[in-house]
Each structure stands twice: as structure tokens, then as C-alpha cells.
Coordinates of C-alpha atoms in Angstrom, one line a residue:
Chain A
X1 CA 97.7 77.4 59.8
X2 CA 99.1 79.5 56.7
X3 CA 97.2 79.0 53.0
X4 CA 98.9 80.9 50.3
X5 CA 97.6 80.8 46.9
X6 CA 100.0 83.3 44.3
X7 CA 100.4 83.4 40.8
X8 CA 103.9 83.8 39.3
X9 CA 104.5 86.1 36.0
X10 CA 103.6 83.7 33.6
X11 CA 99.7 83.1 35.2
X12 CA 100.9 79.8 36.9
X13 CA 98.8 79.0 39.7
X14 CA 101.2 77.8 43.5
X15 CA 99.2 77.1 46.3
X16 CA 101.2 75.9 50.0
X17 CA 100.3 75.3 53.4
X18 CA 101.4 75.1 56.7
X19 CA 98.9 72.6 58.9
X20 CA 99.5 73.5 62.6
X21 CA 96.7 71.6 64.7
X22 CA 97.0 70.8 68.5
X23 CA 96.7 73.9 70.6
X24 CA 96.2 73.9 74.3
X25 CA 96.3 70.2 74.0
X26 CA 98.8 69.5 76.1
X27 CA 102.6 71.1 76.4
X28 CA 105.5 68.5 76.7
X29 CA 107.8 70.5 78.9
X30 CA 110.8 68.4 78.8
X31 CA 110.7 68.6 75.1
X32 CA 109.1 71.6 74.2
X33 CA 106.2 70.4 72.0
X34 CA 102.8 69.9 71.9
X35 CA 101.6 66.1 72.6
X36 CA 99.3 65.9 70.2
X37 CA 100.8 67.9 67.5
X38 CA 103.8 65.4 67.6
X39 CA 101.5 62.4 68.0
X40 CA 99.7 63.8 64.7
X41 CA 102.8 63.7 62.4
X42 CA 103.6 60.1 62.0
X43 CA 100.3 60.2 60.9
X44 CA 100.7 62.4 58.0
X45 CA 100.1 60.4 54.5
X46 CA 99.6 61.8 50.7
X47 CA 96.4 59.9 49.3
X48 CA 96.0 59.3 45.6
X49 CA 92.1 58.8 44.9
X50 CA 91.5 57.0 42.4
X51 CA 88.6 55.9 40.1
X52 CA 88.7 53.3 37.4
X53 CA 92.3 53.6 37.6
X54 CA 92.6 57.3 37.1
X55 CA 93.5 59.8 39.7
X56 CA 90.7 61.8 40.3
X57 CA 92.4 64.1 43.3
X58 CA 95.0 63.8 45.4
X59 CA 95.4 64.7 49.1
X60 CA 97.2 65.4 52.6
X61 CA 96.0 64.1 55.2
X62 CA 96.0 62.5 58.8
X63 CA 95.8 58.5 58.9
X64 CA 92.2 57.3 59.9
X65 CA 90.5 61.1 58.7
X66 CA 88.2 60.7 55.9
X67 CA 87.6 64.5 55.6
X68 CA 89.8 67.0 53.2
X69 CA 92.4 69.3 55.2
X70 CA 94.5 69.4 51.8
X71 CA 93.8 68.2 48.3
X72 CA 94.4 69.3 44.4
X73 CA 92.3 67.7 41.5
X74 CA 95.5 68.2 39.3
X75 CA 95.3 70.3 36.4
X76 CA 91.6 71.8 37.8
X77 CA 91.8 73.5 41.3
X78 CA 93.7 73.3 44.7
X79 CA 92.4 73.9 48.3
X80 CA 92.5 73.7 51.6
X81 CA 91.0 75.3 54.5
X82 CA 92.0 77.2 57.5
X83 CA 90.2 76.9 61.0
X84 CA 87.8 79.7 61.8
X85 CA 86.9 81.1 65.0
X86 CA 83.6 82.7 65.7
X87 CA 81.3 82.4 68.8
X88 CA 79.0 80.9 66.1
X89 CA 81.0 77.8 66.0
X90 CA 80.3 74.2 65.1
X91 CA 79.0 73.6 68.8
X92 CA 75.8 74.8 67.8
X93 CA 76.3 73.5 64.8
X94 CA 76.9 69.9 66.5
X95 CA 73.9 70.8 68.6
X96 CA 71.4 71.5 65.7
X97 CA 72.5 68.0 65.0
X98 CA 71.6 66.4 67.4
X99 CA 68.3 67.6 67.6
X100 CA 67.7 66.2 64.1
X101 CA 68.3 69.3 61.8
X102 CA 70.9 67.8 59.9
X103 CA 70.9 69.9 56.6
X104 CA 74.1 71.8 57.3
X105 CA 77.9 69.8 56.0
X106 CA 80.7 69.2 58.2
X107 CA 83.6 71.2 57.1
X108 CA 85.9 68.4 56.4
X109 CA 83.1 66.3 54.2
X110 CA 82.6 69.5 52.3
X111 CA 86.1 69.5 51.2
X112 CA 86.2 65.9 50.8
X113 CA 83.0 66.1 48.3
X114 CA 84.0 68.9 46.5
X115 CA 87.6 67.4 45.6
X116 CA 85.5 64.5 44.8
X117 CA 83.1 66.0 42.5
X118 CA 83.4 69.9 41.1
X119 CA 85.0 69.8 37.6
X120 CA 85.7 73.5 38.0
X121 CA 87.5 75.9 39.8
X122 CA 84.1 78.4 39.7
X123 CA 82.0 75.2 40.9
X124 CA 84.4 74.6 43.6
X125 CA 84.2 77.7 44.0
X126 CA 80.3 77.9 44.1
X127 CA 79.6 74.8 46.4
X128 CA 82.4 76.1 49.3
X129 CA 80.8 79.8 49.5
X130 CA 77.3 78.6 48.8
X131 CA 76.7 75.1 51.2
X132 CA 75.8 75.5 54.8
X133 CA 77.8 74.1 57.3
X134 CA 78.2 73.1 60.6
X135 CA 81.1 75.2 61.8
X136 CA 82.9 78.4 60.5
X137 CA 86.1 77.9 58.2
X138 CA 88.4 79.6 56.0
X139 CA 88.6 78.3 52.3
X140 CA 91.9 78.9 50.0
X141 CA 91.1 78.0 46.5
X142 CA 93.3 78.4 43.6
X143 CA 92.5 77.5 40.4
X144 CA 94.3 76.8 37.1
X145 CA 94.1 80.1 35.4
X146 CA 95.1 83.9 35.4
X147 CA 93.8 85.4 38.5
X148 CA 91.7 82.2 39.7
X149 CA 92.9 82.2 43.4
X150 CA 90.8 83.1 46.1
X151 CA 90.1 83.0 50.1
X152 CA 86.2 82.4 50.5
X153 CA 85.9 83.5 54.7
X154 CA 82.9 81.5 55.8
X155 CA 80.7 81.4 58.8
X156 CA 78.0 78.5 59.2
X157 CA 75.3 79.9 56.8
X158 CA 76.9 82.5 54.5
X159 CA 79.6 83.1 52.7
X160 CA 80.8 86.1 54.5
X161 CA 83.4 87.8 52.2
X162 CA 85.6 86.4 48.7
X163 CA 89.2 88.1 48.3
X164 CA 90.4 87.5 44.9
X165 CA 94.0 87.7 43.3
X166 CA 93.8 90.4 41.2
X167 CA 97.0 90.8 39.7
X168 CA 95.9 94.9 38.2
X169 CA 95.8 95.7 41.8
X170 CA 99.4 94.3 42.8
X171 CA 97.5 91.5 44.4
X172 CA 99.4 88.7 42.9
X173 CA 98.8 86.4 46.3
X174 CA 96.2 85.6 48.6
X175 CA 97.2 84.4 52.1
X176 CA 95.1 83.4 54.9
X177 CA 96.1 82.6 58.7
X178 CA 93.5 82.0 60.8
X179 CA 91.9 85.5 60.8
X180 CA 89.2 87.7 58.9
X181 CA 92.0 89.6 56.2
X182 CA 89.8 92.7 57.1
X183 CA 90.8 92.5 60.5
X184 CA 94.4 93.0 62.1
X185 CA 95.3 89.7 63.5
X186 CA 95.6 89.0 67.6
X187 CA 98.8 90.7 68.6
X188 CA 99.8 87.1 70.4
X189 CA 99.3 85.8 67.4
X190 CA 100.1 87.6 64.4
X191 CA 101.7 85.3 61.4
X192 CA 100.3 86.8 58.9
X193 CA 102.9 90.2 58.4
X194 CA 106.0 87.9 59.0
X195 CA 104.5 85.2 55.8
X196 CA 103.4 89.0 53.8
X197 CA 106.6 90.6 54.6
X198 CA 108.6 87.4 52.9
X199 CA 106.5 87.0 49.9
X200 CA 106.6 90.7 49.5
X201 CA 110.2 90.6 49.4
X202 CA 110.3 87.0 47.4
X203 CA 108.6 89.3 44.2
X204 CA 106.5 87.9 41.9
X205 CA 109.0 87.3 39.5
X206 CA 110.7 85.4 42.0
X207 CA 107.8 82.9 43.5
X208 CA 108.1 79.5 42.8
X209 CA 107.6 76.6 45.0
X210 CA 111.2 76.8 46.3
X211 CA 110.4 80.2 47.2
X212 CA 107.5 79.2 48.9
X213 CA 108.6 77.0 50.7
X214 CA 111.0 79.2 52.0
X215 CA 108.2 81.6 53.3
X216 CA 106.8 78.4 55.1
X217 CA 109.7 77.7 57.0
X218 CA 110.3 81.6 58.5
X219 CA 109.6 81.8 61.9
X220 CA 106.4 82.1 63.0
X221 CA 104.8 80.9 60.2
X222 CA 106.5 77.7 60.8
X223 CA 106.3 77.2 64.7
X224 CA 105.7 74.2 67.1
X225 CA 101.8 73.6 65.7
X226 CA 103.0 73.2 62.4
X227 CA 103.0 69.4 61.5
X228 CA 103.4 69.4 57.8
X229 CA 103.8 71.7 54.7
X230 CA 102.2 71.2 51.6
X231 CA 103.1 72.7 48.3
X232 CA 100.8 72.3 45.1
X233 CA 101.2 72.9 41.1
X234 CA 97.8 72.2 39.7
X235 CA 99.6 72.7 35.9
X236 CA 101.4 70.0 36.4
X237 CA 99.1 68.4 38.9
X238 CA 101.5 68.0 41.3
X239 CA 101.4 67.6 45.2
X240 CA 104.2 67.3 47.3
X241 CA 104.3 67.0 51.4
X242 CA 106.9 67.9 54.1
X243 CA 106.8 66.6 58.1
X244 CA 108.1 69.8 59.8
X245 CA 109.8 70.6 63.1
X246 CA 110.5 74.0 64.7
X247 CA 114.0 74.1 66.6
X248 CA 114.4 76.4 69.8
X249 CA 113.4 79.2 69.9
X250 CA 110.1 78.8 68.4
X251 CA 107.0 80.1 69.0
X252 CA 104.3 78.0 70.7
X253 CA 101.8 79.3 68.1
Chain B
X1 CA 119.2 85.3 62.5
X2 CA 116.2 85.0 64.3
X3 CA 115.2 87.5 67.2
X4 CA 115.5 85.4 70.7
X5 CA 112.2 87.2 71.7
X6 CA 109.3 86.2 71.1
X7 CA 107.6 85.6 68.5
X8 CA 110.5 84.7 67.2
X9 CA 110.8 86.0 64.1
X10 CA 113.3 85.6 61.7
X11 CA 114.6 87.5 58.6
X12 CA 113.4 85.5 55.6
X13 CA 114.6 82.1 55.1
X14 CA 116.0 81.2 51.9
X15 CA 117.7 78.5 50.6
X16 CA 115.5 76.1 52.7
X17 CA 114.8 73.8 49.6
X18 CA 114.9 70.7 48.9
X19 CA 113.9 70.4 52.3
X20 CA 116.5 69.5 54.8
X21 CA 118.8 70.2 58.3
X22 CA 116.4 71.0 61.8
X23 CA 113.3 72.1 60.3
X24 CA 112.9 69.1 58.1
X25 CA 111.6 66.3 59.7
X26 CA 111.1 63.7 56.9
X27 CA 109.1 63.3 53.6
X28 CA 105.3 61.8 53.4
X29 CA 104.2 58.3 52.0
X30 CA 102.1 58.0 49.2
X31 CA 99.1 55.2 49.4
X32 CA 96.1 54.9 47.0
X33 CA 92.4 55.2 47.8
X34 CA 90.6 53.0 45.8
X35 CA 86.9 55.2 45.1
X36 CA 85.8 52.1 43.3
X37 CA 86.0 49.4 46.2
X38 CA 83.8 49.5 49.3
X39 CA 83.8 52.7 51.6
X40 CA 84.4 50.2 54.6
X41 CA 88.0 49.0 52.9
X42 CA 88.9 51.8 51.1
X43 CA 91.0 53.0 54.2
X44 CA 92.2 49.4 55.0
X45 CA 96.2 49.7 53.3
X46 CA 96.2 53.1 55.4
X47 CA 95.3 51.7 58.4
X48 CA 96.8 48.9 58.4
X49 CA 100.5 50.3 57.9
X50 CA 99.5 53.5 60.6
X51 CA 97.3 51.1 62.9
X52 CA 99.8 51.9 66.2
X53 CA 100.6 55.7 65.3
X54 CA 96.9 56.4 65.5
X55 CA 96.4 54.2 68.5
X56 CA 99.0 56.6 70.3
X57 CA 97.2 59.7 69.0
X58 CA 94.4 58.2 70.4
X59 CA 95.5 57.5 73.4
X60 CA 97.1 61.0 73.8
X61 CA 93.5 62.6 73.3
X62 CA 92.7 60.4 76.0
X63 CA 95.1 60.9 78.7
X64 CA 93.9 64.6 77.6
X65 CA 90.3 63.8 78.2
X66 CA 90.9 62.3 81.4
X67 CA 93.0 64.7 82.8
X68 CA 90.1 67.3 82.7
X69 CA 87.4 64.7 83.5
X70 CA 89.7 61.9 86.2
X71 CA 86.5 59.7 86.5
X72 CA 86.6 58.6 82.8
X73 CA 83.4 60.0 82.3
X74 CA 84.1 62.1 79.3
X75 CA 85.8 59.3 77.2
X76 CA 82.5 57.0 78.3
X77 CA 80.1 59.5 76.7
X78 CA 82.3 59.3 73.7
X79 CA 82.1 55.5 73.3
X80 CA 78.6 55.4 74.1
X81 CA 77.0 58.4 72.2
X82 CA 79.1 58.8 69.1
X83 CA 78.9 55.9 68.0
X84 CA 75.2 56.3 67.3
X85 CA 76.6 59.7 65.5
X86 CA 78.3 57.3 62.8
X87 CA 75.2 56.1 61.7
X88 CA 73.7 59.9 60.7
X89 CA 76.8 60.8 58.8
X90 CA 76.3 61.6 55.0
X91 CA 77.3 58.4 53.0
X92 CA 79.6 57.1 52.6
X93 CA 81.8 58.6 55.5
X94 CA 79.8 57.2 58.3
X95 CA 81.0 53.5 56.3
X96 CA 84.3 54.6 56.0
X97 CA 84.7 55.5 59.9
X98 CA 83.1 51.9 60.3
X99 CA 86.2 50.5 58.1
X100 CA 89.0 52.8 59.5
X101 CA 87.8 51.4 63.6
X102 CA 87.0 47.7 62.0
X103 CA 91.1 47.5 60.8
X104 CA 92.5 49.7 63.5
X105 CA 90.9 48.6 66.6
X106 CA 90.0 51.7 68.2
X107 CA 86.7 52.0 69.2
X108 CA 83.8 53.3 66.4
X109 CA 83.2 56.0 69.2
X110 CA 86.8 57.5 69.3
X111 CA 87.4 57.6 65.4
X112 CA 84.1 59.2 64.8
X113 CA 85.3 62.2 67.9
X114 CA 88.9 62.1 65.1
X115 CA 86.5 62.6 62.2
X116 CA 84.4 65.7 64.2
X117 CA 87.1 67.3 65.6
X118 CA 86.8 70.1 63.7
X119 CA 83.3 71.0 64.9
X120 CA 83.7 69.8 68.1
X121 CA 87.5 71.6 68.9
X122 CA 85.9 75.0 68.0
X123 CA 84.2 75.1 71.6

């Protein structure tokens, strides 16, 4: 996955996303895909959650998963979340359980509850890094003003490190792959200079979601995991989705 | 142009929107959620118009589980155990992964393993 949030010259917040899910789950030779990453996408729908007839967020998500991959509460905050991998992962998280400890959120109802419930970008912002969880994730929350974008890197209990657009220090964007930003990426695996290098050389007086989606769709950020991309305006509360496909040659990953 | 070495990479695409040509394979539905009904049919307009996608992505986790584990072991312990793992899920998504395998078929078990995935895929 790729999560960018960036904020454009005149303080508007964009947040996009790449989803890629279905690694090592089978490779379909003749056509050069991954089974379930292809059997995912039909399955992409965008929810509108709704409450005495009013929208109260709106999402991305997979057919038959309740949880919260992507979502905006329009006009408030955007997010979505990355996978994370650390050897303290949501096995023993699973485990704990299933022994009865059961104080700890699953990732995706996490999400799902705080699109649900935080009126705030800082309360979203609050219950993501604060909550335990079962498993480690990545969490790319923009808000809806000036320098309120942020990647809150997460392991089961703490909230391990915040990254912050701060727009003084040139930082007008935050992306996230699916690695700690402190830490180079794996070599096999590195999408996060190829998506830097094009945003770098879209300029902030050039980022818009055109723009962004054109970053999105550079090889390897887009490659054969990559089901859908999602590109968000919480100014205008706005939400729109993309099924994706990666023509030869494409990176697996 | 794009490099015809791995990984691939190209110079920066422009241009690519409105989405269209190769990379673009086609643009999402929209559906409502209704918050105020039931959690156990909130998902039923969903489910009922994606029913047979998600029975093949079901089935594709399947064939996966089975080809690691032939005997059919793994997808046994599945529809035995996780079922039970509905019923400890924080309100109301345990109800709405009752709703989603009421309309769709598939069994409690395999929707709940759907739900988890996240947890259970970082092993």
C-alpha cells in the first residue's frame, strides 16, 4: 500500500491511496496476477454511512468487511491505514485473545469506530496513537486544516513515532508504504523513493488530486497488488474510488 | 517509458486523469449503510448485489487453504472455532458478520477469518 496525505499552497488538505492486499496468496501464471488480489476487486464498493439521513462518513471498502481500510468524515478528517510488519504481530495479539484478555482493538474496528465517532482531527488523532491493539499498523490521518496531516506508526501497545506535515520544514506531504519512514525500505521492495521522487517533482504548487493520481499510477507504486485507488478532499468532503490494473511489465509487489 | 527491469519503474506518469486506457480498470459503486437499522441488515443491499463475487473470493482463500493443508483440516478448524470468535467481537461487528453470512451464505466461520484477516495475515 501507498497513503499520501499533502497539503497544496492554499492549506487544502488531499489524502490518496493505493490498497494492494494479496501477497504470496497465490500467482496466476498464465495471467500474471495474484488470485486473490483479482478475486478482491469486484468486491471493491464506496459506502455512505448514514445516520438519521445524514452522512456521517464515507468509506472504501471490500464487500462483506465491516472494518475501515479507507474512509473520510467529510469536512473533518480522512484516513486510512497501512499494514505493519513487526515480529510483535497480531498472532500474539489473536492469542492474548483467545486466552480471554480481550482489551486490545482489532485494527480494522478501530478505524471503523473512530470514523464512526471522533468529531476531530486531534481526537482521531488521539484514539489511533493512544488505543491498544491487537496487531501493528500504520495510520495516515489528514485533517481539515493547515499542517493537520500526519502518519501515526503503531505497534500493538504504543504509539511508536507521529510524523507531521510541517510545511516551515519543506514538508508539505506525508507518505507512508509499508515501512517505519526512519528506516530505508527493503531493497526488493522499495516504493517509497519512486512515489517521493514524483511528488517531489509534481511541487506543491502543482498537487491536486489529478496530480495525485498521477503519482498513484507510476510504476511501482501501482503494481499487481494494487486493487483500488482512493483519492479524498475532506473540504469538499469528497471521496472518489478507482479499480486498478498494472499492465506488463509490472512488478509483483 | 518504463525501465523493462525490475522494479519497473517508470518516469512519472502524468496525464493519467480522469482515469482511463490499461491501468484503469473501472469506477466503484456507491451503496448506503443505514447506521440507524439493525447491525445484522445493515450490510444486506451490499451483499446481496456482491453475494457470488465474495463467494469466489471465498473460495479462492480456500483452494489456498487446502493447498497447504490437502486434508481440509485447516478450513474445518475455521468453520468450527471461529465461529465461536463471532460471539466475543465488540458490538456491533460480531452482529454484523452474523448479517453479512445470514444474506451471503458463506459460512459464519469463513466471514469472521475475512473480518480478522488483518491480524491473522500478519503471521
Amino acid at each position: 500500500c501507498t497513503s499520501v496525505v499533502a497539503e497544496d499552497e492554499k492549506g487544502n488538505l488531499l489524502h490518496a491511496r493505493n490498497l494492494d492486499f494479496g501477497l504470496f496468496m497465490g500467482w496466476d501464471m498464465k495471467n500474471k496476477s495474484w488470485i486473490i488480489t483479482e478475486k478482491l476487486k469486484p468486491l471493491v464498493v464506496n459506502l455512505d454511512f448514514r445516520r438519521n439521513n445524514q452522512t456521517v462518513f464515507k468509506s472504501t471498502n471490500f464487500a462483506g468487511y465491516v472494518g475501515m481500510l479507507t474512509g473520510i468524515k467529510p469536512h473533518t478528517f480522512t484516513l486510512t491505514m497501512n499494514e505493519r510488519f513487526t515480529l510483535d504481530g497480531g498472532y500474539i495479539g489473536i492469542l492474548e485473545w483467545i486466552m480471554g484478555q480481550r482489551d486490545g482493538m482489532w485494527m480494522s474496528f478501530l478505524t471503523r469506530s473512530v470514523l464512526e465517532n471522533a468529531t476531530s482531527y486531534e481526537g482521531a488523532k488521539r484514539q489511533l496513537a493512544e488505543t491498544k491493539m491487537l496487531a501493528p499498523a500504520y495510520f495516515i490521518l489528514g485533517g481539515n486544516q493547515s499542517r493537520q496531516g500526519c502518519i501515526i506508526t503503531r505497534s500493538r501497545l504504543l504509539s511508536i513515532d507521529v510524523l507531521e506535515i510541517d510545511v516551515k520544514l519543506g514538508r508539505w506531504y506525508v507518505l507512508e508504504t509499508n515501512y517505519d519512514h526512519w528506516k530505508d525500505p527493503l531493497f526488493l521492495d522499495d516504493r517509497r523513493t519512486p512515489a517521493m521522487k514524483c511528488m517531489n517533482q509534481t511541487t506543491q504548487a502543482k498537487i491536486s488530486v489529478k496530480t495525485l493520481y498521477d503519482v498513484l499510477s507510476t510504476k511501482p507504486v501501482l503494481n499487481k497488488l494494487t486493487t483500488y485507488t482512493t483519492l479524498m478532499q475532506v473540504s469538499e468532503g469528497k471521496l472518489e474510488s478507482y479499480i486498478r490494473d498494472c499492465p506488463n511489465p509490472c512488478m509483483p509487489w | 517509458s518504463t525501465q523493462f527491469i525490475p522494479p519497473y519503474t517508470e518516469e512519472c506518469r502524468t496525464g493519467m486523469y480522469p482515469p482511463n486506457g490499461p491501468t484503469f480498470r473501472g469506477p466503484v459503486s456507491w451503496y448506503t449503510v443505514d447506521l440507524d437499522s439493525p447491525p445484522s441488515q445493515r450490510w444486506t443491499a451490499v451483499i446481496t448485489e456482491k453475494k457470488q463475487d465474495l463467494i469466489r473470493m471465498i473460495q479462492a482463500v480456500r483452494n489456498l487453504a487446502n493447498a497447504f493443508v490437502p486434508s481440509g483440516k485447516l478450513i474445518e478448524l475455521v468453520d468450527i472455532t471461529l465461529p465461536l470468535m463471532a460471539n466475543t467481537l465488540p458490538s456491533p461487528f460480531g452482529e454484523e458478520i452474523k448479517g453479512i453470512a445470514e444474506v451471503s451464505g458463506v459460512p459464519l466461520g469463513e466471514v469472521v477469518l475475512f473480518n480478522i484477516f488483518y491480524e491473522i495475515f500478519t503471521v
